Coordinates of C-alpha atoms in Angstrom, one line a residue:
Chain M
M84 CA -0.1 0.6 0.0
S85 CA 1.0 3.2 -0.4
L86 CA 1.6 6.1 1.7
S87 CA -1.2 7.9 1.0
E88 CA -3.7 4.5 0.4
K89 CA -2.4 3.8 3.7
L90 CA -3.5 7.5 4.7
I91 CA -6.6 7.8 3.6
L92 CA -7.4 4.2 5.0
S93 CA -6.0 5.0 8.2
G94 CA -8.6 8.2 7.8
N95 CA -11.3 6.7 7.1
L96 CA -11.2 3.8 9.5
T97 CA -10.8 7.0 12.5
F98 CA -13.7 8.9 11.5
V99 CA -15.5 6.1 11.1
G100 CA -14.8 4.0 13.8
V101 CA -15.6 6.6 16.5
S102 CA -18.6 7.4 14.9
V103 CA -19.5 4.4 15.3
V104 CA -19.1 4.2 18.9
F105 CA -20.2 7.5 19.7
L106 CA -23.1 7.4 17.6
I107 CA -24.4 3.5 19.5
L108 CA -23.5 4.2 22.9
V109 CA -25.0 8.9 22.9
L110 CA -27.6 6.6 21.8
L111 CA -27.3 4.1 24.9
I112 CA -27.5 7.2 27.1
L113 CA -31.2 8.9 25.3
L114 CA -32.1 4.7 26.4
I115 CA -31.1 5.0 29.5
Q116 CA -32.4 8.6 30.3
A117 CA -36.6 7.3 29.1
F118 CA -36.2 4.6 32.0
K119 CA -36.7 6.5 34.9
P120 CA -40.3 8.1 33.7
L121 CA -40.9 5.1 32.5
T122 CA -40.5 2.7 35.8
R123 CA -41.7 5.5 37.8
L124 CA -44.7 5.1 34.8
L125 CA -44.5 1.6 35.3
A126 CA -44.7 2.0 39.7
H127 CA -47.8 3.9 39.3
R128 CA -49.8 2.3 37.6
Q129 CA -49.0 -1.1 39.6
T130 CA -49.5 1.2 43.5
G131 CA -52.1 4.0 41.5
S132 CA -50.2 6.4 43.5
P133 CA -49.6 9.4 41.8
I134 CA -45.7 10.1 40.3
S135 CA -43.7 12.4 41.5
S136 CA -41.2 14.2 39.8
K137 CA -39.6 15.2 42.9
Q138 CA -37.0 13.0 45.0
P139 CA -38.3 11.8 48.4
T140 CA -37.3 14.8 50.8
V141 CA -34.6 13.2 53.2
H142 CA -33.8 14.9 57.0
R143 CA -31.2 16.2 58.3
H144 CA -30.2 14.5 60.6
A145 CA -29.1 11.0 61.6
P146 CA -30.3 8.8 58.7
D147 CA -33.8 7.0 59.7
A148 CA -32.7 3.6 59.7
D149 CA -36.8 2.2 60.3
A150 CA -37.6 2.6 56.7
A151 CA -34.5 0.7 55.4
I152 CA -36.0 -2.6 54.2
V153 CA -33.3 -4.6 56.1
P154 CA -34.0 -9.0 56.7
E155 CA -34.8 -10.3 59.6
T156 CA -31.0 -11.9 60.7
I157 CA -29.6 -8.4 61.2
P158 CA -30.4 -7.8 65.3
P159 CA -31.6 -3.9 65.7
E160 CA -28.4 -3.1 67.2
H161 CA -26.3 -3.3 64.3
V162 CA -28.5 -2.1 62.4
A163 CA -28.7 1.3 65.2
A164 CA -24.9 0.8 64.7
I165 CA -24.8 2.2 61.2
A166 CA -26.7 4.2 61.7
A167 CA -24.9 6.0 63.7
A168 CA -22.1 5.4 62.0
V169 CA -23.7 6.8 59.0
A170 CA -24.6 9.9 61.2
I171 CA -20.9 10.3 62.5
I172 CA -20.1 10.0 58.4
C173 CA -22.4 13.0 57.3
E174 CA -21.1 15.9 60.7
K175 CA -17.8 14.6 60.2
E176 CA -17.7 15.7 56.6
G177 CA -19.5 18.6 56.8
R178 CA -21.7 17.1 54.0
T179 CA -25.0 19.0 52.4
S180 CA -26.3 16.4 51.2
E181 CA -27.8 14.0 52.2
L182 CA -27.7 9.8 53.0
V183 CA -30.8 7.9 53.6
I184 CA -29.9 4.2 54.0
R185 CA -32.3 2.0 51.5
S186 CA -31.3 -1.3 52.5
I187 CA -28.7 -3.7 55.3
R188 CA -27.9 -7.2 54.5
H189 CA -25.1 -9.2 54.5
S190 CA -22.6 -9.8 51.3
K191 CA -21.9 -12.4 50.1
P192 CA -19.7 -15.2 49.6
T193 CA -20.5 -15.7 45.5
S194 CA -20.4 -11.6 45.5
P195 CA -18.4 -10.9 42.8
S196 CA -14.6 -11.6 43.7
W197 CA -13.9 -8.6 43.1
N198 CA -16.6 -6.9 45.0
L199 CA -15.2 -9.1 48.4
E200 CA -11.7 -7.2 47.4
G201 CA -12.7 -4.1 47.5
R202 CA -14.6 -4.2 50.9
R203 CA -11.9 -6.0 52.4
A204 CA -8.9 -3.5 51.3
R205 CA -11.3 -0.6 52.5
L206 CA -12.1 -3.0 56.0
H207 CA -8.1 -2.7 56.4
R208 CA -7.1 1.0 55.0
H209 CA -9.5 2.5 57.8
S210 CA -8.1 -0.3 61.2
Chain V
M277 CA 23.6 -58.4 22.2
W278 CA 25.4 -55.3 23.1
T279 CA 24.4 -54.4 19.8
V280 CA 21.1 -55.0 20.0
F281 CA 20.8 -53.2 23.4
A282 CA 23.1 -50.5 22.0
E283 CA 20.6 -49.1 19.0
S284 CA 17.3 -49.5 21.2
I285 CA 19.4 -47.3 23.4
T286 CA 20.1 -45.1 20.6
K287 CA 16.5 -45.4 19.5
L288 CA 15.6 -43.9 22.6
Y289 CA 17.7 -41.3 22.7
Q290 CA 16.8 -39.7 18.9
K291 CA 13.5 -40.1 19.7
S292 CA 13.8 -38.3 22.3
G293 CA 13.2 -34.6 23.1
I294 CA 15.9 -34.0 24.0
A295 CA 17.7 -34.5 21.0
N296 CA 15.3 -32.9 19.2
M297 CA 16.0 -29.3 21.2
T298 CA 17.4 -26.8 19.9
L299 CA 18.2 -23.6 20.7
L300 CA 14.8 -21.8 18.9
H301 CA 12.7 -24.0 21.8
L302 CA 15.1 -23.1 24.8
I303 CA 14.3 -19.0 23.6
M304 CA 10.6 -19.9 24.6
L305 CA 11.4 -22.1 27.0
G306 CA 12.9 -19.4 29.2
I307 CA 10.1 -16.8 28.8
A308 CA 8.0 -19.7 29.1
S309 CA 9.5 -19.7 32.5
L310 CA 9.9 -16.5 33.3
F311 CA 5.6 -15.4 32.3
I312 CA 5.3 -18.8 35.0
Y313 CA 7.9 -17.0 37.7
L314 CA 5.8 -13.4 37.2
A315 CA 2.5 -14.9 37.4
I316 CA 3.2 -17.1 40.8
A317 CA 5.3 -15.2 43.2
K318 CA 5.1 -11.1 41.1
K319 CA 1.0 -12.7 41.0
F320 CA 1.0 -11.1 37.4
E321 CA -2.2 -11.1 36.5
P322 CA -2.1 -15.3 37.4
L323 CA -5.4 -16.6 36.6
L324 CA -5.2 -16.2 33.0
L325 CA -0.3 -15.7 33.0
L326 CA -0.1 -19.1 34.1
P327 CA -2.7 -21.0 31.9
I328 CA -1.3 -18.7 29.2
A329 CA 3.2 -19.6 30.7
F330 CA 2.1 -23.5 30.6
G331 CA 0.2 -23.4 27.4
M332 CA 3.5 -22.3 25.6
L333 CA 5.8 -24.4 28.3
L334 CA 4.2 -27.5 27.2
A335 CA 4.1 -26.4 23.3
N336 CA 8.1 -26.4 23.2
L337 CA 8.9 -29.3 24.5
P338 CA 9.9 -31.2 21.9
L339 CA 7.3 -34.2 19.9
G340 CA 5.3 -33.4 22.8
N341 CA 3.6 -33.3 20.0
M342 CA 0.8 -30.8 21.8
M343 CA 0.3 -28.6 20.3
H344 CA 1.1 -28.5 15.7
P345 CA 0.7 -24.5 14.6
E346 CA 1.1 -26.0 10.6
V347 CA -2.5 -27.3 10.4
W348 CA -3.7 -23.6 11.6
D349 CA -2.1 -22.5 8.5
H350 CA -2.9 -24.9 6.2
L351 CA -6.4 -25.9 7.7
K352 CA -7.4 -26.4 4.5
E353 CA -5.5 -29.7 4.0
L354 CA -6.3 -31.3 7.2
Q355 CA -8.8 -34.7 6.8
F356 CA -11.0 -35.4 8.9
A357 CA -8.6 -38.9 9.7
D358 CA -6.1 -36.2 10.6
L359 CA -7.8 -35.2 13.8
F360 CA -7.5 -38.5 15.3
N361 CA -4.0 -38.8 14.9
S362 CA -1.8 -37.7 18.0
D363 CA 1.0 -37.0 15.5
K364 CA -1.6 -34.2 13.4
F365 CA -3.8 -32.9 16.1
G366 CA -3.0 -33.2 19.1
L367 CA -4.7 -32.4 23.3
L368 CA -4.6 -28.7 23.1
D369 CA -5.5 -28.5 19.7
L370 CA -8.5 -29.4 20.4
M371 CA -8.7 -26.9 23.2
Y372 CA -7.4 -23.9 20.5
L373 CA -10.9 -24.9 17.8
G374 CA -12.7 -22.7 20.8
V375 CA -10.8 -20.3 20.2
K376 CA -10.5 -20.8 16.9
L377 CA -14.8 -20.8 16.7
G378 CA -14.7 -17.8 18.0
L379 CA -17.0 -19.6 21.2
Y380 CA -14.3 -19.2 23.9
P381 CA -14.3 -14.9 24.1
P382 CA -18.7 -14.9 23.8
L383 CA -18.5 -17.4 26.6
I384 CA -16.1 -14.8 29.2
F385 CA -17.9 -12.1 28.5
L386 CA -20.6 -14.7 29.3
G387 CA -19.3 -14.9 33.1
I388 CA -18.2 -11.6 33.2
G389 CA -21.3 -10.5 33.1
A390 CA -23.1 -12.2 35.6
M391 CA -20.3 -10.7 37.9
T392 CA -20.9 -7.3 36.9
D393 CA -23.3 -4.6 38.3
F394 CA -23.9 -1.7 35.6
G395 CA -25.9 0.0 38.4
P396 CA -23.5 2.8 38.8
L397 CA -23.8 3.3 35.0
I398 CA -27.7 3.5 35.1
A399 CA -27.3 6.3 37.4
N400 CA -24.7 8.1 35.8
P401 CA -25.8 7.1 32.4
V402 CA -23.0 10.0 30.8
S403 CA -20.1 7.6 31.9
L404 CA -20.4 5.4 28.4
I405 CA -18.5 9.4 27.4
L406 CA -16.0 8.4 29.2
G407 CA -16.4 4.8 27.3
A408 CA -16.5 5.5 24.3
A409 CA -13.5 8.8 24.2
A410 CA -11.2 5.3 25.9
Q411 CA -11.9 4.1 22.9
I412 CA -10.7 6.8 20.3
G413 CA -7.2 5.1 20.9
I414 CA -7.8 2.1 19.2
F415 CA -8.3 3.7 16.1
L416 CA -5.4 6.0 16.5
T417 CA -3.0 3.5 17.2
F418 CA -3.9 1.6 13.1
F419 CA -2.8 4.1 12.4
G420 CA 0.6 3.4 13.7
A421 CA 0.4 -0.4 13.1
I422 CA -0.5 0.1 9.1
M423 CA 2.7 3.4 9.5
L424 CA 5.2 0.5 10.7
G425 CA 3.8 -1.8 7.1
F426 CA 1.3 -4.5 9.1
S427 CA -1.1 -5.0 7.4
P428 CA -5.0 -3.2 7.9
Q429 CA -5.8 -7.1 9.1
E430 CA -3.1 -6.7 11.4
A431 CA -3.0 -3.7 12.4
G432 CA -7.0 -4.1 13.6
S433 CA -5.5 -7.0 15.8
I434 CA -2.8 -4.7 17.3
A435 CA -4.7 -1.9 17.9
I436 CA -7.2 -4.3 19.8
I437 CA -5.1 -3.9 22.8
G438 CA -5.2 -0.2 23.6
G439 CA -9.3 -1.4 24.5
A440 CA -8.2 -3.7 27.3
D441 CA -10.1 -6.3 27.0
G442 CA -8.0 -9.9 26.3
P443 CA -11.4 -11.5 25.2
T444 CA -12.2 -9.1 23.2
A445 CA -8.2 -8.8 21.3
I446 CA -8.6 -12.4 21.4
F447 CA -12.5 -12.5 19.4
T448 CA -11.3 -9.8 17.0
T449 CA -7.7 -11.8 16.1
T450 CA -9.3 -15.0 15.8
K451 CA -11.6 -12.6 13.6
L452 CA -8.8 -10.7 11.0
A453 CA -5.7 -12.1 11.7
S454 CA -4.7 -15.2 13.9
H455 CA -1.8 -16.1 12.9
L456 CA -0.5 -12.6 15.2
L457 CA -2.2 -14.8 18.4
G458 CA -0.1 -15.4 20.4
P459 CA 2.2 -12.0 20.8
I460 CA -1.2 -10.3 20.5
A461 CA -2.8 -12.4 23.5
L462 CA 0.3 -12.3 25.9
A463 CA 0.3 -8.5 25.3
A464 CA -3.8 -7.7 25.4
Y465 CA -2.8 -9.7 29.6
S466 CA 0.5 -8.1 30.4
Y467 CA -0.6 -4.4 30.0
M468 CA -4.2 -5.3 31.5
A469 CA -2.0 -6.4 34.5
L470 CA 0.5 -3.2 34.8
V471 CA -2.3 -1.1 34.5
P472 CA -1.5 0.0 38.0
V473 CA 1.4 1.1 36.6
I474 CA 1.3 2.4 32.9
Q475 CA -1.4 4.7 34.1
P476 CA -0.4 6.5 36.6
P477 CA 2.0 9.2 34.8
V478 CA -0.4 9.3 32.7
M479 CA -3.7 10.7 35.4
R480 CA -0.8 13.3 36.5
L481 CA 1.1 14.6 33.9
L482 CA -2.9 15.8 32.4
T483 CA -4.8 16.9 35.2
T484 CA -4.1 19.6 37.8
K485 CA -4.8 18.6 41.6
K486 CA -7.8 20.9 41.7
E487 CA -9.3 18.9 39.2
R488 CA -8.3 15.3 40.9
S489 CA -9.8 17.0 44.1
V490 CA -13.4 17.3 43.1
V491 CA -15.6 15.2 45.0
M492 CA -19.0 13.8 43.2
K493 CA -21.6 13.8 44.4
Q494 CA -23.4 10.4 45.3
L495 CA -24.4 8.3 42.8
R496 CA -28.7 8.4 43.0
E497 CA -30.3 5.1 43.3
V498 CA -31.5 2.6 40.7
S499 CA -34.1 0.6 40.4
R500 CA -34.0 -3.6 39.3
M501 CA -36.6 -2.2 36.9
E502 CA -33.5 -0.6 35.4
K503 CA -30.8 -2.8 35.3
I504 CA -33.1 -5.9 34.1
L505 CA -34.0 -3.1 30.8
F506 CA -30.6 -2.4 30.0
P507 CA -28.6 -5.6 28.5
I508 CA -32.0 -6.5 26.8
V509 CA -31.8 -2.4 25.2
V510 CA -28.0 -2.1 24.9
T511 CA -28.0 -5.8 22.8
A512 CA -31.0 -4.7 21.0
V513 CA -29.3 -0.8 20.0
V514 CA -25.7 -3.5 19.1
A515 CA -27.2 -5.6 17.9
L516 CA -29.2 -3.9 15.1
I517 CA -26.2 -1.5 14.1
I518 CA -22.8 -3.4 14.6
P519 CA -24.5 -7.1 14.7
D520 CA -20.6 -8.3 14.5
A521 CA -20.4 -7.3 18.3
T522 CA -23.6 -9.8 18.7
P523 CA -21.7 -12.2 20.2
L524 CA -19.4 -10.6 22.6
V525 CA -21.9 -8.1 23.9
G526 CA -25.0 -9.8 23.2
M527 CA -23.0 -12.2 26.1
L528 CA -22.0 -9.8 28.5
M529 CA -26.1 -8.3 28.5
L530 CA -27.0 -12.3 29.1
G531 CA -25.0 -12.4 31.6
N532 CA -25.8 -9.5 33.7
L533 CA -29.7 -10.2 32.7
F534 CA -29.3 -13.5 35.0
R535 CA -27.6 -11.4 37.2
E536 CA -30.1 -8.6 37.5
S537 CA -33.4 -11.5 37.0
G538 CA -32.5 -13.2 40.6
V539 CA -34.4 -16.1 39.2
V540 CA -31.7 -18.0 37.4
G541 CA -29.6 -17.8 40.6
R542 CA -28.2 -21.0 39.8
L543 CA -27.5 -20.0 35.9
S544 CA -25.9 -16.8 37.4
D545 CA -23.1 -18.7 39.7
T546 CA -22.2 -21.0 37.1
S547 CA -21.5 -18.8 34.8
Q548 CA -19.1 -16.4 37.6
N549 CA -17.9 -19.3 39.4
A550 CA -17.3 -22.9 36.7
L551 CA -18.1 -21.3 33.6
I552 CA -15.1 -18.9 33.5
N553 CA -13.6 -20.7 34.9
I554 CA -13.2 -24.1 32.8
I555 CA -13.4 -22.1 29.5
T556 CA -10.2 -19.2 31.1
M557 CA -8.3 -22.3 30.7
F558 CA -8.2 -23.5 27.8
L559 CA -8.6 -20.5 26.2
G560 CA -5.2 -19.6 28.0
V561 CA -3.4 -23.3 27.6
S562 CA -4.3 -23.4 23.9
V563 CA -3.3 -19.7 22.6
G564 CA -0.2 -20.1 25.4
A565 CA 0.7 -23.0 22.6
T566 CA 0.5 -20.6 20.0
A567 CA 3.4 -18.8 20.8
S568 CA 6.1 -21.9 19.7
A569 CA 9.8 -22.4 18.5
E570 CA 8.4 -22.6 15.0
K571 CA 6.7 -19.7 15.0
L572 CA 10.1 -17.9 16.7
A573 CA 12.3 -19.3 13.5
Q574 CA 9.4 -17.6 10.2
P575 CA 11.8 -14.9 9.3
G576 CA 10.6 -11.6 10.6
Y577 CA 8.6 -12.8 13.7
G578 CA 10.5 -11.6 16.4
V579 CA 10.8 -8.5 15.2
Q580 CA 7.2 -8.5 14.0
A581 CA 6.1 -9.5 17.7
L582 CA 8.9 -7.3 19.7
K583 CA 6.5 -4.6 17.9
I584 CA 3.0 -5.5 18.9
I585 CA 4.9 -5.0 22.3
V586 CA 5.0 -1.4 21.3
L587 CA 2.4 -0.6 19.7
G588 CA 0.3 -1.8 22.6
M589 CA 1.8 -0.3 25.3
F590 CA 0.7 3.1 22.9
A591 CA -3.0 1.3 22.4
F592 CA -3.1 1.9 25.7
A593 CA -1.5 4.7 26.8
I594 CA -3.8 6.3 24.1
C595 CA -7.0 4.9 25.9
T596 CA -5.9 6.3 29.7
A597 CA -5.0 10.2 28.0
T598 CA -7.8 10.2 25.3
G599 CA -10.7 9.3 28.0
I600 CA -9.1 11.9 31.1
L601 CA -9.2 14.5 28.0
F602 CA -12.8 13.5 27.5
G603 CA -13.5 13.7 31.6
K604 CA -11.7 17.4 30.8
I605 CA -13.3 18.4 29.4
L606 CA -17.2 16.8 31.5
Y607 CA -15.4 18.6 34.3
W608 CA -15.5 22.5 32.3
I609 CA -18.9 21.7 30.8
T610 CA -20.1 20.9 34.6
G611 CA -18.4 23.6 35.7
G612 CA -15.9 21.4 37.8
K613 CA -18.8 18.3 38.9
V614 CA -16.8 16.1 37.5
N615 CA -13.5 14.8 38.4
P616 CA -11.5 14.0 35.0
L617 CA -9.0 10.9 36.7
I618 CA -12.4 9.1 35.6
G619 CA -11.9 8.7 32.1
S620 CA -8.7 7.2 33.1
A621 CA -11.6 4.3 34.0
G622 CA -12.7 3.9 30.3
V623 CA -10.7 1.2 29.6
S624 CA -12.2 -2.2 30.3
A625 CA -9.9 -3.0 32.8
V626 CA -12.6 -3.7 35.4
P627 CA -12.4 -3.6 38.5
M628 CA -8.9 -2.2 37.7
A629 CA -8.9 1.0 35.8
A630 CA -11.1 2.2 38.6
R631 CA -9.1 0.7 41.5
V632 CA -6.8 3.3 40.4
S633 CA -9.2 5.9 39.4
Q634 CA -10.1 5.6 43.1
K635 CA -6.8 5.8 44.5
V636 CA -4.6 8.9 42.2
G637 CA -7.7 11.3 43.6
Q638 CA -6.9 10.3 47.9
E639 CA -3.0 10.7 46.6
E640 CA -4.5 14.3 46.4
N641 CA -7.9 13.8 48.9
P642 CA -7.8 11.4 50.9
G643 CA -11.8 11.5 52.2
N644 CA -12.0 11.2 47.9
F645 CA -14.6 7.7 46.5
L646 CA -14.1 7.7 43.6
L647 CA -14.4 4.1 43.2
M648 CA -18.3 3.7 42.3
H649 CA -18.1 7.0 40.1
A650 CA -15.0 5.3 38.0
M651 CA -16.9 1.6 38.1
G652 CA -19.5 3.4 35.2
P653 CA -17.4 4.3 32.3
N654 CA -15.7 1.7 33.5
V655 CA -18.2 -0.9 33.1
A656 CA -18.6 1.3 29.8
G657 CA -15.8 1.1 27.9
V658 CA -16.5 -3.2 27.4
I659 CA -19.3 -1.7 25.9
G660 CA -16.4 0.8 24.2
S661 CA -14.0 -2.2 23.1
A662 CA -17.1 -4.9 22.2
V663 CA -18.2 -1.9 19.8
A664 CA -15.1 -0.3 18.3
A665 CA -14.3 -4.5 17.7
G666 CA -17.0 -4.9 15.8
V667 CA -16.8 -2.1 14.1
L668 CA -13.2 -3.0 13.2
I669 CA -14.1 -6.7 12.3
S670 CA -17.0 -4.7 10.2
M671 CA -14.8 -3.0 8.3
L672 CA -11.5 -4.3 8.2
G673 CA -12.6 -8.3 7.8
K674 CA -12.9 -10.7 4.9

């Protein structure tokens, strides 16, 4: 291949390739953005409650763990300790955005290996 | 009687591997031993490097008849009866069939999909832009490879190394330039292991202290319905636009659907454990076996392998840089709300690249937790590199 042929081929492939990759991923962004109202609509149809585009209001004080989904196997003392720890983090870091505990669950031994490793690394760093 | 005994010993010796050992075999055995050392002692991506290295070892022990590279170079001459003749078709040839048929990489993606949580990506879909940006380096590397004298198909196979995705690199190379599978697979997996070494200098060079210190807002919660819709929608969109990417993206999303549906726990568990481990073993050993002394004896092969290693490093660095640069663009557009470091996670070395973003971010601000924010671009990069592979196969394939 001559130099000009190589340049034309590379330029063409780069332009088309980058355009296609961006096109597909931007299309996916738009579709993912459409998930939110769609899932809200489906939830509204199931529960019959009014659709609200606002996020539920959160409280400034310690995170409300009562509304969190907690299996019965986790003792209430552990739930209280977790809520207290989160409150301390909020206070220490002076967070303006609120933290809400949505659910508490045991991490499974069959969790993906990098999830387990990430948690262990964080525990070791803070211990 | 002594003559008969001496003749038997001589015959046995002549048929041994020792008598048929050449300098090239010794070189390849030395390289294989080095990789085994790196895998075990230095823990250099051992899950892949150890089987690859041992496959290399097995294929370069003379007269072992484990692998016959000449069969794959002249496939049309292979007769059905040859499959049952171990002198012409060995154990590793059988395992290599899965690579040649394009079976192993999609099955590995099935397992990866079952292991991956796309929640951070769905919560922050702009991460997909960073996943796309990191693939620009693939196409720039194509240009470099063409200039160095590689054919378009070879250049495409080398360029995909920049995506830092082993199965994608193997899948693309099998379709475009299967004779380069050995060095490309080794380069791809080696650079994946070197992510914590190669990326940080590029990240520090392209960002300021202020940019690296940005703390990002907590991600929103993602509903189960969104996580179920995501793999279905992605599969449909990608398959309709780039059908050549369907095997990889389709299996990735199937694995993810197993995980997110919550109704096929056994299938999800098998995909992310037993299946991926079995395929990893077969893939690693058979790909390693393609790096044989016979190949090294071919004129120019050593120089070609060296060029591939250099181009692979270039591809990887450029992909990191383009991801960071788009991260800076997002930082500028959002008025400082996006930390540019997460752009480097757009290469699909999950989760190592995201961890590197976290680590470099914490060097500036110890209280900064970028890991989940970086996981978005990281998993987007898996999709992006599979799409880029589909584009290369579509445009360069025969």
